Amino acid sequence: MPTDTEDLVSRLRNARTVVALTGAGVSSASGIPTFRGDDGLWKQYRAEDLATPEAFAHDPKLVWEWYDWRRATIAAAQPNAAHAVLAKWSQRPGFTLITQNVDGLHERAGTNNVIRFHGSIWELRCAAECGAAPWDDHTAPMATLPPMCPSCGGIARPGIVWFGENIDPDVLERASAAAAAADVFLSIGTSSLVFPAAGLLHHAKRNGAFTVEINPGATDVSRVVDLPIAAPAEDALGMLDARVRMG
Ligand code: OAD
């Protein structure tokens, strides 16, 4: 094992606080397409047509058909080895997992205290903001599209942060505070192109974190991090976990 990886193993053993920020690449081995890879969703579909408030206002049924298809794909998938290692690490005090993924696979793997930066595909809320609390809905496929708000009978929307929308201020605050306090910050399976999520690594680095990227491809942060690991998350995390346990 290269010396720099041994250094990371020792840091992971001794860190008081570890933050992992995950993106679509972590779910890739579960068979869920990423957004910007060669077979990525944004290569086949236009984000403007499907993941903006304007798209939803224009054609809620079309937007829901796309989310219904994604929900069915995700429901048929299983968490992979990357999710399993992060779930295990989440049992340790001082570990925070921030995910951009809306698929819920970290939770299904048993991860504690997931900060869902971009919301959840399994949460619905009233599009008209009638005052109903958001609710969980795990049916896939859904019985009717678009689904309705049980309180006012209006159209429901996915509880996902779309392009042009703000991150929930409480979520942003918790994620920023965790990043600022991190001894080790791991950026895993994300293209680091979507802000403010991509800013968390820079925030952590400015505040003294040792920063690591795990991604088989190069990104804008590959040259910024202290240690880039050019490998799939399901392999690299398994290797790191085995080394950390060996003591
Ligand atoms: P992207 O599709 O932009 O990036 C996925 C990254 O995962 C790429 O850099 C790949 O090289 C990497 N990757 C692929 N397979 C991998 C593997 N097995 N292990 C590790 N890395 C791998 O996805 P995100 O960065 O998550 O927004 O995209 C950010 C946001 O843009 C998403 O949250 C989504 C999207 O529009 C919402 O859903 C609101």
PDB file of C-alpha atoms and ligand atoms in Angstrom:
ATOM      1  CA  MET A   1       0.000   0.000   0.000  1.00  0.00           C
ATOM      2  CA  PRO A   2       1.418   3.439  -0.891  1.00  0.00           C
ATOM      3  CA  THR A   3       2.715   5.515   2.040  1.00  0.00           C
ATOM      4  CA  ASP A   4       0.136   8.253   1.480  1.00  0.00           C
ATOM      5  CA  THR A   5      -2.683   5.700   1.887  1.00  0.00           C
ATOM      6  CA  GLU A   6      -1.063   4.454   5.092  1.00  0.00           C
ATOM      7  CA  ASP A   7      -1.056   8.050   6.308  1.00  0.00           C
ATOM      8  CA  LEU A   8      -4.802   8.257   5.589  1.00  0.00           C
ATOM      9  CA  VAL A   9      -5.446   4.988   7.444  1.00  0.00           C
ATOM     10  CA  SER A  10      -3.655   6.363  10.476  1.00  0.00           C
ATOM     11  CA  ARG A  11      -5.580   9.636  10.241  1.00  0.00           C
ATOM     12  CA  LEU A  12      -8.884   7.739   9.996  1.00  0.00           C
ATOM     13  CA  ARG A  13      -7.985   5.758  13.115  1.00  0.00           C
ATOM     14  CA  ASN A  14      -7.061   8.830  15.118  1.00  0.00           C
ATOM     15  CA  ALA A  15      -9.500  11.468  13.810  1.00  0.00           C
ATOM     16  CA  ARG A  16     -12.013  12.920  16.231  1.00  0.00           C
ATOM     17  CA  THR A  17     -14.271  13.954  13.368  1.00  0.00           C
ATOM     18  CA  VAL A  18     -14.651  12.409   9.927  1.00  0.00           C
ATOM     19  CA  VAL A  19     -17.046  13.737   7.282  1.00  0.00           C
ATOM     20  CA  ALA A  20     -17.954  11.860   4.107  1.00  0.00           C
ATOM     21  CA  LEU A  21     -19.691  13.744   1.300  1.00  0.00           C
ATOM     22  CA  THR A  22     -21.152  11.325  -1.230  1.00  0.00           C
ATOM     23  CA  GLY A  23     -22.529  11.637  -4.739  1.00  0.00           C
ATOM     24  CA  ALA A  24     -24.067   9.473  -7.436  1.00  0.00           C
ATOM     25  CA  GLY A  25     -20.856   7.452  -7.990  1.00  0.00           C
ATOM     26  CA  VAL A  26     -21.401   5.738  -4.634  1.00  0.00           C
ATOM     27  CA  SER A  27     -24.637   4.197  -5.945  1.00  0.00           C
ATOM     28  CA  SER A  28     -23.196   3.323  -9.353  1.00  0.00           C
ATOM     29  CA  ALA A  29     -22.220  -0.227  -8.293  1.00  0.00           C
ATOM     30  CA  SER A  30     -25.860  -0.694  -7.214  1.00  0.00           C
ATOM     31  CA  GLY A  31     -26.889  -0.151 -10.839  1.00  0.00           C
ATOM     32  CA  ILE A  32     -28.203   3.388 -10.398  1.00  0.00           C
ATOM     33  CA  PRO A  33     -27.048   5.688 -13.193  1.00  0.00           C
ATOM     34  CA  THR A  34     -24.963   8.758 -12.326  1.00  0.00           C
ATOM     35  CA  PHE A  35     -25.861  12.163 -13.762  1.00  0.00           C
ATOM     36  CA  ARG A  36     -22.769  13.156 -15.707  1.00  0.00           C
ATOM     37  CA  GLY A  37     -21.007   9.885 -16.598  1.00  0.00           C
ATOM     38  CA  ASP A  38     -20.972   8.437 -20.132  1.00  0.00           C
ATOM     39  CA  ASP A  39     -24.332   6.749 -19.447  1.00  0.00           C
ATOM     40  CA  GLY A  40     -25.369   9.554 -17.095  1.00  0.00           C
ATOM     41  CA  LEU A  41     -28.929  10.790 -16.793  1.00  0.00           C
ATOM     42  CA  TRP A  42     -27.999  14.298 -17.927  1.00  0.00           C
ATOM     43  CA  LYS A  43     -26.575  12.810 -21.143  1.00  0.00           C
ATOM     44  CA  GLN A  44     -29.991  11.358 -22.021  1.00  0.00           C
ATOM     45  CA  TYR A  45     -32.312  13.962 -20.523  1.00  0.00           C
ATOM     46  CA  ARG A  46     -32.200  17.730 -20.110  1.00  0.00           C
ATOM     47  CA  ALA A  47     -32.131  18.795 -16.465  1.00  0.00           C
ATOM     48  CA  GLU A  48     -34.112  21.896 -17.474  1.00  0.00           C
ATOM     49  CA  ASP A  49     -36.998  19.657 -18.634  1.00  0.00           C
ATOM     50  CA  LEU A  50     -37.126  17.483 -15.534  1.00  0.00           C
ATOM     51  CA  ALA A  51     -35.432  18.937 -12.482  1.00  0.00           C
ATOM     52  CA  THR A  52     -36.485  22.570 -12.186  1.00  0.00           C
ATOM     53  CA  PRO A  53     -39.550  24.260 -10.653  1.00  0.00           C
ATOM     54  CA  GLU A  54     -40.326  25.636 -14.132  1.00  0.00           C
ATOM     55  CA  ALA A  55     -40.365  22.144 -15.676  1.00  0.00           C
ATOM     56  CA  PHE A  56     -42.720  20.943 -12.936  1.00  0.00           C
ATOM     57  CA  ALA A  57     -45.052  23.927 -13.380  1.00  0.00           C
ATOM     58  CA  HIS A  58     -45.087  23.317 -17.140  1.00  0.00           C
ATOM     59  CA  ASP A  59     -45.683  19.532 -17.094  1.00  0.00           C
ATOM     60  CA  PRO A  60     -45.977  17.906 -13.650  1.00  0.00           C
ATOM     61  CA  LYS A  61     -47.031  14.548 -15.134  1.00  0.00           C
ATOM     62  CA  LEU A  62     -43.916  14.309 -17.314  1.00  0.00           C
ATOM     63  CA  VAL A  63     -41.674  15.202 -14.389  1.00  0.00           C
ATOM     64  CA  TRP A  64     -43.434  12.649 -12.210  1.00  0.00           C
ATOM     65  CA  GLU A  65     -43.116   9.929 -14.893  1.00  0.00           C
ATOM     66  CA  TRP A  66     -39.368  10.433 -14.795  1.00  0.00           C
ATOM     67  CA  TYR A  67     -39.210  10.302 -10.987  1.00  0.00           C
ATOM     68  CA  ASP A  68     -41.552   7.288 -10.957  1.00  0.00           C
ATOM     69  CA  TRP A  69     -39.161   5.461 -13.302  1.00  0.00           C
ATOM     70  CA  ARG A  70     -36.193   6.399 -11.113  1.00  0.00           C
ATOM     71  CA  ARG A  71     -38.036   5.314  -7.956  1.00  0.00           C
ATOM     72  CA  ALA A  72     -38.709   1.894  -9.536  1.00  0.00           C
ATOM     73  CA  THR A  73     -35.028   1.521 -10.543  1.00  0.00           C
ATOM     74  CA  ILE A  74     -33.866   2.444  -7.050  1.00  0.00           C
ATOM     75  CA  ALA A  75     -36.459   0.226  -5.329  1.00  0.00           C
ATOM     76  CA  ALA A  76     -35.076  -2.760  -7.265  1.00  0.00           C
ATOM     77  CA  ALA A  77     -31.459  -1.911  -6.319  1.00  0.00           C
ATOM     78  CA  GLN A  78     -29.483  -2.962  -3.247  1.00  0.00           C
ATOM     79  CA  PRO A  79     -26.894  -0.974  -1.264  1.00  0.00           C
ATOM     80  CA  ASN A  80     -23.336  -1.938  -2.280  1.00  0.00           C
ATOM     81  CA  ALA A  81     -20.033  -2.371  -0.455  1.00  0.00           C
ATOM     82  CA  ALA A  82     -19.424   1.405  -0.351  1.00  0.00           C
ATOM     83  CA  HIS A  83     -22.735   1.998   1.444  1.00  0.00           C
ATOM     84  CA  ALA A  84     -21.922  -0.863   3.840  1.00  0.00           C
ATOM     85  CA  VAL A  85     -18.542   0.574   4.895  1.00  0.00           C
ATOM     86  CA  LEU A  86     -19.963   4.065   5.390  1.00  0.00           C
ATOM     87  CA  ALA A  87     -22.862   2.608   7.425  1.00  0.00           C
ATOM     88  CA  LYS A  88     -20.342   0.879   9.654  1.00  0.00           C
ATOM     89  CA  TRP A  89     -18.242   4.015  10.072  1.00  0.00           C
ATOM     90  CA  SER A  90     -21.392   5.986  10.925  1.00  0.00           C
ATOM     91  CA  GLN A  91     -21.680   3.984  14.171  1.00  0.00           C
ATOM     92  CA  ARG A  92     -18.547   5.706  15.390  1.00  0.00           C
ATOM     93  CA  PRO A  93     -18.866   9.002  17.344  1.00  0.00           C
ATOM     94  CA  GLY A  94     -17.754  12.035  15.355  1.00  0.00           C
ATOM     95  CA  PHE A  95     -18.659  10.596  11.948  1.00  0.00           C
ATOM     96  CA  THR A  96     -21.044  12.573   9.707  1.00  0.00           C
ATOM     97  CA  LEU A  97     -22.361  11.472   6.336  1.00  0.00           C
ATOM     98  CA  ILE A  98     -23.593  14.174   3.973  1.00  0.00           C
ATOM     99  CA  THR A  99     -25.107  12.855   0.759  1.00  0.00           C
ATOM    100  CA  GLN A 100     -26.232  14.515  -2.433  1.00  0.00           C
ATOM    101  CA  ASN A 101     -28.006  11.275  -3.325  1.00  0.00           C
ATOM    102  CA  VAL A 102     -31.770  11.178  -3.074  1.00  0.00           C
ATOM    103  CA  ASP A 103     -31.997   7.389  -3.433  1.00  0.00           C
ATOM    104  CA  GLY A 104     -32.051   6.482   0.294  1.00  0.00           C
ATOM    105  CA  LEU A 105     -29.470   3.689  -0.129  1.00  0.00           C
ATOM    106  CA  HIS A 106     -27.290   5.011   2.716  1.00  0.00           C
ATOM    107  CA  GLU A 107     -30.294   4.759   5.035  1.00  0.00           C
ATOM    108  CA  ARG A 108     -31.161   1.282   3.721  1.00  0.00           C
ATOM    109  CA  ALA A 109     -27.580   0.201   4.498  1.00  0.00           C
ATOM    110  CA  GLY A 110     -28.154   1.310   8.105  1.00  0.00           C
ATOM    111  CA  THR A 111     -26.268   4.624   8.143  1.00  0.00           C
ATOM    112  CA  ASN A 112     -26.867   6.837  11.191  1.00  0.00           C
ATOM    113  CA  ASN A 113     -27.689  10.527  10.945  1.00  0.00           C
ATOM    114  CA  VAL A 114     -27.565  11.018   7.184  1.00  0.00           C
ATOM    115  CA  ILE A 115     -27.642  14.691   6.173  1.00  0.00           C
ATOM    116  CA  ARG A 116     -29.672  14.604   2.950  1.00  0.00           C
ATOM    117  CA  PHE A 117     -28.332  17.642   1.156  1.00  0.00           C
ATOM    118  CA  HIS A 118     -30.623  17.367  -1.891  1.00  0.00           C
ATOM    119  CA  GLY A 119     -33.648  15.794  -0.187  1.00  0.00           C
ATOM    120  CA  SER A 120     -35.180  12.374  -0.819  1.00  0.00           C
ATOM    121  CA  ILE A 121     -36.954  10.771  -3.761  1.00  0.00           C
ATOM    122  CA  TRP A 122     -39.101   8.939  -1.194  1.00  0.00           C
ATOM    123  CA  GLU A 123     -40.412  12.115   0.436  1.00  0.00           C
ATOM    124  CA  LEU A 124     -43.332  14.042  -1.063  1.00  0.00           C
ATOM    125  CA  ARG A 125     -44.728  17.433  -0.236  1.00  0.00           C
ATOM    126  CA  CYS A 126     -47.580  19.647  -1.366  1.00  0.00           C
ATOM    127  CA  ALA A 127     -46.551  21.628  -4.445  1.00  0.00           C
ATOM    128  CA  ALA A 128     -48.978  24.396  -3.459  1.00  0.00           C
ATOM    129  CA  GLU A 129     -47.438  24.553   0.046  1.00  0.00           C
ATOM    130  CA  CYS A 130     -50.864  24.165   1.689  1.00  0.00           C
ATOM    131  CA  GLY A 131     -49.232  23.668   5.091  1.00  0.00           C
ATOM    132  CA  ALA A 132     -49.271  19.845   5.094  1.00  0.00           C
ATOM    133  CA  ALA A 133     -46.101  18.319   6.560  1.00  0.00           C
ATOM    134  CA  PRO A 134     -43.964  16.391   4.031  1.00  0.00           C
ATOM    135  CA  TRP A 135     -44.762  12.685   3.986  1.00  0.00           C
ATOM    136  CA  ASP A 136     -42.985   9.435   3.031  1.00  0.00           C
ATOM    137  CA  ASP A 137     -44.240   7.396   0.094  1.00  0.00           C
ATOM    138  CA  HIS A 138     -42.372   4.256  -0.981  1.00  0.00           C
ATOM    139  CA  THR A 139     -44.770   2.968  -3.645  1.00  0.00           C
ATOM    140  CA  ALA A 140     -43.039   2.196  -6.922  1.00  0.00           C
ATOM    141  CA  PRO A 141     -44.585   2.479  -9.401  1.00  0.00           C
ATOM    142  CA  MET A 142     -47.048   5.038  -8.048  1.00  0.00           C
ATOM    143  CA  ALA A 143     -50.775   4.404  -8.489  1.00  0.00           C
ATOM    144  CA  THR A 144     -51.571   7.771 -10.089  1.00  0.00           C
ATOM    145  CA  LEU A 145     -49.369  10.415 -11.633  1.00  0.00           C
ATOM    146  CA  PRO A 146     -49.053  13.060 -10.488  1.00  0.00           C
ATOM    147  CA  PRO A 147     -49.741  11.994  -6.881  1.00  0.00           C
ATOM    148  CA  MET A 148     -51.968  14.223  -4.777  1.00  0.00           C
ATOM    149  CA  CYS A 149     -51.534  16.052  -1.481  1.00  0.00           C
ATOM    150  CA  PRO A 150     -53.662  14.173   1.095  1.00  0.00           C
ATOM    151  CA  SER A 151     -54.507  17.457   2.863  1.00  0.00           C
ATOM    152  CA  CYS A 152     -55.659  19.777   0.080  1.00  0.00           C
ATOM    153  CA  GLY A 153     -56.023  17.441  -2.917  1.00  0.00           C
ATOM    154  CA  GLY A 154     -53.576  19.522  -4.956  1.00  0.00           C
ATOM    155  CA  ILE A 155     -50.567  18.138  -6.788  1.00  0.00           C
ATOM    156  CA  ALA A 156     -47.698  16.714  -4.744  1.00  0.00           C
ATOM    157  CA  ARG A 157     -44.036  17.144  -5.710  1.00  0.00           C
ATOM    158  CA  PRO A 158     -40.892  15.166  -4.956  1.00  0.00           C
ATOM    159  CA  GLY A 159     -39.035  16.350  -1.829  1.00  0.00           C
ATOM    160  CA  ILE A 160     -35.918  17.006  -3.897  1.00  0.00           C
ATOM    161  CA  VAL A 161     -33.935  20.211  -4.273  1.00  0.00           C
ATOM    162  CA  TRP A 162     -34.228  21.161  -7.940  1.00  0.00           C
ATOM    163  CA  PHE A 163     -31.879  23.390  -9.915  1.00  0.00           C
ATOM    164  CA  GLY A 164     -32.608  26.981  -9.014  1.00  0.00           C
ATOM    165  CA  GLU A 165     -33.882  26.084  -5.516  1.00  0.00           C
ATOM    166  CA  ASN A 166     -32.152  26.737  -2.208  1.00  0.00           C
ATOM    167  CA  ILE A 167     -30.836  24.101   0.152  1.00  0.00           C
ATOM    168  CA  ASP A 168     -32.888  23.935   3.360  1.00  0.00           C
ATOM    169  CA  PRO A 169     -31.110  26.459   5.652  1.00  0.00           C
ATOM    170  CA  ASP A 170     -30.977  23.991   8.569  1.00  0.00           C
ATOM    171  CA  VAL A 171     -29.411  21.312   6.351  1.00  0.00           C
ATOM    172  CA  LEU A 172     -26.879  23.794   4.979  1.00  0.00           C
ATOM    173  CA  GLU A 173     -26.001  24.942   8.485  1.00  0.00           C
ATOM    174  CA  ARG A 174     -25.519  21.391   9.801  1.00  0.00           C
ATOM    175  CA  ALA A 175     -23.468  20.338   6.773  1.00  0.00           C
ATOM    176  CA  SER A 176     -21.263  23.454   6.902  1.00  0.00           C
ATOM    177  CA  ALA A 177     -20.674  23.056  10.636  1.00  0.00           C
ATOM    178  CA  ALA A 178     -19.702  19.389  10.181  1.00  0.00           C
ATOM    179  CA  ALA A 179     -17.341  20.267   7.314  1.00  0.00           C
ATOM    180  CA  ALA A 180     -15.699  23.055   9.335  1.00  0.00           C
ATOM    181  CA  ALA A 181     -15.126  20.696  12.269  1.00  0.00           C
ATOM    182  CA  ALA A 182     -13.786  17.782  10.178  1.00  0.00           C
ATOM    183  CA  ASP A 183     -10.332  16.357  10.863  1.00  0.00           C
ATOM    184  CA  VAL A 184     -10.709  14.225   7.729  1.00  0.00           C
ATOM    185  CA  PHE A 185     -13.079  15.106   4.873  1.00  0.00           C
ATOM    186  CA  LEU A 186     -13.788  12.450   2.232  1.00  0.00           C
ATOM    187  CA  SER A 187     -15.389  13.446  -1.072  1.00  0.00           C
ATOM    188  CA  ILE A 188     -16.690  10.223  -2.602  1.00  0.00           C
ATOM    189  CA  GLY A 189     -18.277   9.585  -5.995  1.00  0.00           C
ATOM    190  CA  THR A 190     -19.163  13.145  -6.846  1.00  0.00           C
ATOM    191  CA  SER A 191     -18.185  15.273  -9.842  1.00  0.00           C
ATOM    192  CA  SER A 192     -17.906  18.254  -7.427  1.00  0.00           C
ATOM    193  CA  LEU A 193     -19.637  20.455  -9.974  1.00  0.00           C
ATOM    194  CA  VAL A 194     -22.859  21.288  -8.137  1.00  0.00           C
ATOM    195  CA  PHE A 195     -22.724  24.032  -5.513  1.00  0.00           C
ATOM    196  CA  PRO A 196     -23.176  24.603  -2.634  1.00  0.00           C
ATOM    197  CA  ALA A 197     -22.449  20.870  -2.032  1.00  0.00           C
ATOM    198  CA  ALA A 198     -19.103  21.119  -3.834  1.00  0.00           C
ATOM    199  CA  GLY A 199     -18.125  24.058  -1.609  1.00  0.00           C
ATOM    200  CA  LEU A 200     -18.154  21.882   1.517  1.00  0.00           C
ATOM    201  CA  LEU A 201     -14.756  20.354   0.683  1.00  0.00           C
ATOM    202  CA  HIS A 202     -13.173  23.792   0.277  1.00  0.00           C
ATOM    203  CA  HIS A 203     -14.789  24.901   3.539  1.00  0.00           C
ATOM    204  CA  ALA A 204     -13.358  21.839   5.301  1.00  0.00           C
ATOM    205  CA  LYS A 205      -9.897  22.403   3.827  1.00  0.00           C
ATOM    206  CA  ARG A 206      -9.865  26.074   4.834  1.00  0.00           C
ATOM    207  CA  ASN A 207     -10.682  24.947   8.359  1.00  0.00           C
ATOM    208  CA  GLY A 208      -7.783  22.502   8.516  1.00  0.00           C
ATOM    209  CA  ALA A 209      -9.261  19.185   7.384  1.00  0.00           C
ATOM    210  CA  PHE A 210      -7.159  16.576   5.620  1.00  0.00           C
ATOM    211  CA  THR A 211      -9.087  16.200   2.357  1.00  0.00           C
ATOM    212  CA  VAL A 212      -9.450  13.069   0.246  1.00  0.00           C
ATOM    213  CA  GLU A 213     -11.242  12.306  -3.003  1.00  0.00           C
ATOM    214  CA  ILE A 214     -12.344   8.793  -3.952  1.00  0.00           C
ATOM    215  CA  ASN A 215     -13.351   8.737  -7.616  1.00  0.00           C
ATOM    216  CA  PRO A 216     -12.109   6.682 -10.582  1.00  0.00           C
ATOM    217  CA  GLY A 217     -12.335   9.828 -12.737  1.00  0.00           C
ATOM    218  CA  ALA A 218     -10.599  13.189 -12.370  1.00  0.00           C
ATOM    219  CA  THR A 219     -12.637  16.173 -11.182  1.00  0.00           C
ATOM    220  CA  ASP A 220     -12.053  19.852 -10.396  1.00  0.00           C
ATOM    221  CA  VAL A 221     -11.046  18.922  -6.856  1.00  0.00           C
ATOM    222  CA  SER A 222      -8.619  16.105  -7.709  1.00  0.00           C
ATOM    223  CA  ARG A 223      -5.728  18.584  -7.628  1.00  0.00           C
ATOM    224  CA  VAL A 224      -7.083  20.433  -4.598  1.00  0.00           C
ATOM    225  CA  VAL A 225      -7.363  17.519  -2.188  1.00  0.00           C
ATOM    226  CA  ASP A 226      -4.498  16.290  -0.030  1.00  0.00           C
ATOM    227  CA  LEU A 227      -5.002  12.740  -1.308  1.00  0.00           C
ATOM    228  CA  PRO A 228      -6.807  11.759  -4.516  1.00  0.00           C
ATOM    229  CA  ILE A 229      -7.656   8.041  -4.674  1.00  0.00           C
ATOM    230  CA  ALA A 230      -8.460   7.142  -8.289  1.00  0.00           C
ATOM    231  CA  ALA A 231     -10.564   4.044  -7.646  1.00  0.00           C
ATOM    232  CA  PRO A 232     -14.229   3.050  -7.405  1.00  0.00           C
ATOM    233  CA  ALA A 233     -15.734   3.773  -3.984  1.00  0.00           C
ATOM    234  CA  GLU A 234     -16.822   0.165  -3.433  1.00  0.00           C
ATOM    235  CA  ASP A 235     -13.187  -0.975  -3.768  1.00  0.00           C
ATOM    236  CA  ALA A 236     -11.364   1.903  -2.068  1.00  0.00           C
ATOM    237  CA  LEU A 237     -13.646   2.029   0.977  1.00  0.00           C
ATOM    238  CA  GLY A 238     -13.420  -1.738   1.454  1.00  0.00           C
ATOM    239  CA  MET A 239      -9.621  -1.539   1.334  1.00  0.00           C
ATOM    240  CA  LEU A 240      -9.514   1.406   3.758  1.00  0.00           C
ATOM    241  CA  ASP A 241     -11.919  -0.271   6.168  1.00  0.00           C
ATOM    242  CA  ALA A 242      -9.867  -3.459   6.223  1.00  0.00           C
ATOM    243  CA  ARG A 243      -6.688  -1.458   6.910  1.00  0.00           C
ATOM    244  CA  VAL A 244      -8.300   0.675   9.629  1.00  0.00           C
ATOM    245  CA  ARG A 245      -9.527  -2.492  11.393  1.00  0.00           C
ATOM    246  CA  MET A 246      -6.174  -4.231  11.197  1.00  0.00           C
ATOM    247  CA  GLY A 247      -4.907  -1.621  13.630  1.00  0.00           C
TER     248      GLY A 247
HETATM  249  P1  OAD B   1     -22.341  13.165 -11.080  1.00  0.00           P
HETATM  250  O1  OAD B   1     -23.034  12.248 -12.024  1.00  0.00           O
HETATM  251  O2  OAD B   1     -22.170  14.575 -11.482  1.00  0.00           O
HETATM  252  O3  OAD B   1     -20.892  12.593 -10.738  1.00  0.00           O
HETATM  253  C1  OAD B   1     -20.714  11.248 -10.393  1.00  0.00           C
HETATM  254  C2  OAD B   1     -19.239  11.021 -10.130  1.00  0.00           C
HETATM  255  O4  OAD B   1     -19.081   9.682  -9.683  1.00  0.00           O
HETATM  256  C3  OAD B   1     -18.326  11.182 -11.361  1.00  0.00           C
HETATM  257  O5  OAD B   1     -17.267  12.076 -11.042  1.00  0.00           O
HETATM  258  C4  OAD B   1     -17.800   9.764 -11.615  1.00  0.00           C
HETATM  259  O6  OAD B   1     -16.425   9.750 -12.068  1.00  0.00           O
HETATM  260  C5  OAD B   1     -17.901   9.163 -10.230  1.00  0.00           C
HETATM  261  N1  OAD B   1     -18.044   7.693 -10.196  1.00  0.00           N
HETATM  262  C6  OAD B   1     -18.582   6.847 -11.102  1.00  0.00           C
HETATM  263  N2  OAD B   1     -18.552   5.583 -10.653  1.00  0.00           N
HETATM  264  C7  OAD B   1     -17.975   5.613  -9.434  1.00  0.00           C
HETATM  265  C8  OAD B   1     -17.649   4.634  -8.442  1.00  0.00           C
HETATM  266  N3  OAD B   1     -17.930   3.336  -8.628  1.00  0.00           N
HETATM  267  N4  OAD B   1     -17.054   5.051  -7.294  1.00  0.00           N
HETATM  268  C9  OAD B   1     -16.775   6.360  -7.090  1.00  0.00           C
HETATM  269  N5  OAD B   1     -17.047   7.328  -7.980  1.00  0.00           N
HETATM  270  C10 OAD B   1     -17.640   6.975  -9.138  1.00  0.00           C
HETATM  271  O7  OAD B   1     -23.123  13.040  -9.678  1.00  0.00           O
HETATM  272  P2  OAD B   1     -23.118  14.043  -8.444  1.00  0.00           P
HETATM  273  O8  OAD B   1     -21.788  14.654  -8.247  1.00  0.00           O
HETATM  274  O9  OAD B   1     -23.730  13.302  -7.318  1.00  0.00           O
HETATM  275  O10 OAD B   1     -28.867  16.725  -8.042  1.00  0.00           O
HETATM  276  O11 OAD B   1     -24.133  15.150  -8.939  1.00  0.00           O
HETATM  277  C11 OAD B   1     -24.473  16.211  -8.072  1.00  0.00           C
HETATM  278  C12 OAD B   1     -25.940  16.542  -8.230  1.00  0.00           C
HETATM  279  O12 OAD B   1     -26.239  16.819  -9.587  1.00  0.00           O
HETATM  280  C13 OAD B   1     -26.870  15.416  -7.844  1.00  0.00           C
HETATM  281  O13 OAD B   1     -27.150  15.382  -6.458  1.00  0.00           O
HETATM  282  C14 OAD B   1     -28.092  15.699  -8.651  1.00  0.00           C
HETATM  283  C15 OAD B   1     -27.468  16.152  -9.943  1.00  0.00           C
HETATM  284  O14 OAD B   1     -28.227  16.987 -10.724  1.00  0.00           O
HETATM  285  C16 OAD B   1     -30.078  16.427  -7.490  1.00  0.00           C
HETATM  286  O15 OAD B   1     -30.557  15.310  -7.515  1.00  0.00           O
HETATM  287  C17 OAD B   1     -30.771  17.561  -6.854  1.00  0.00           C
END
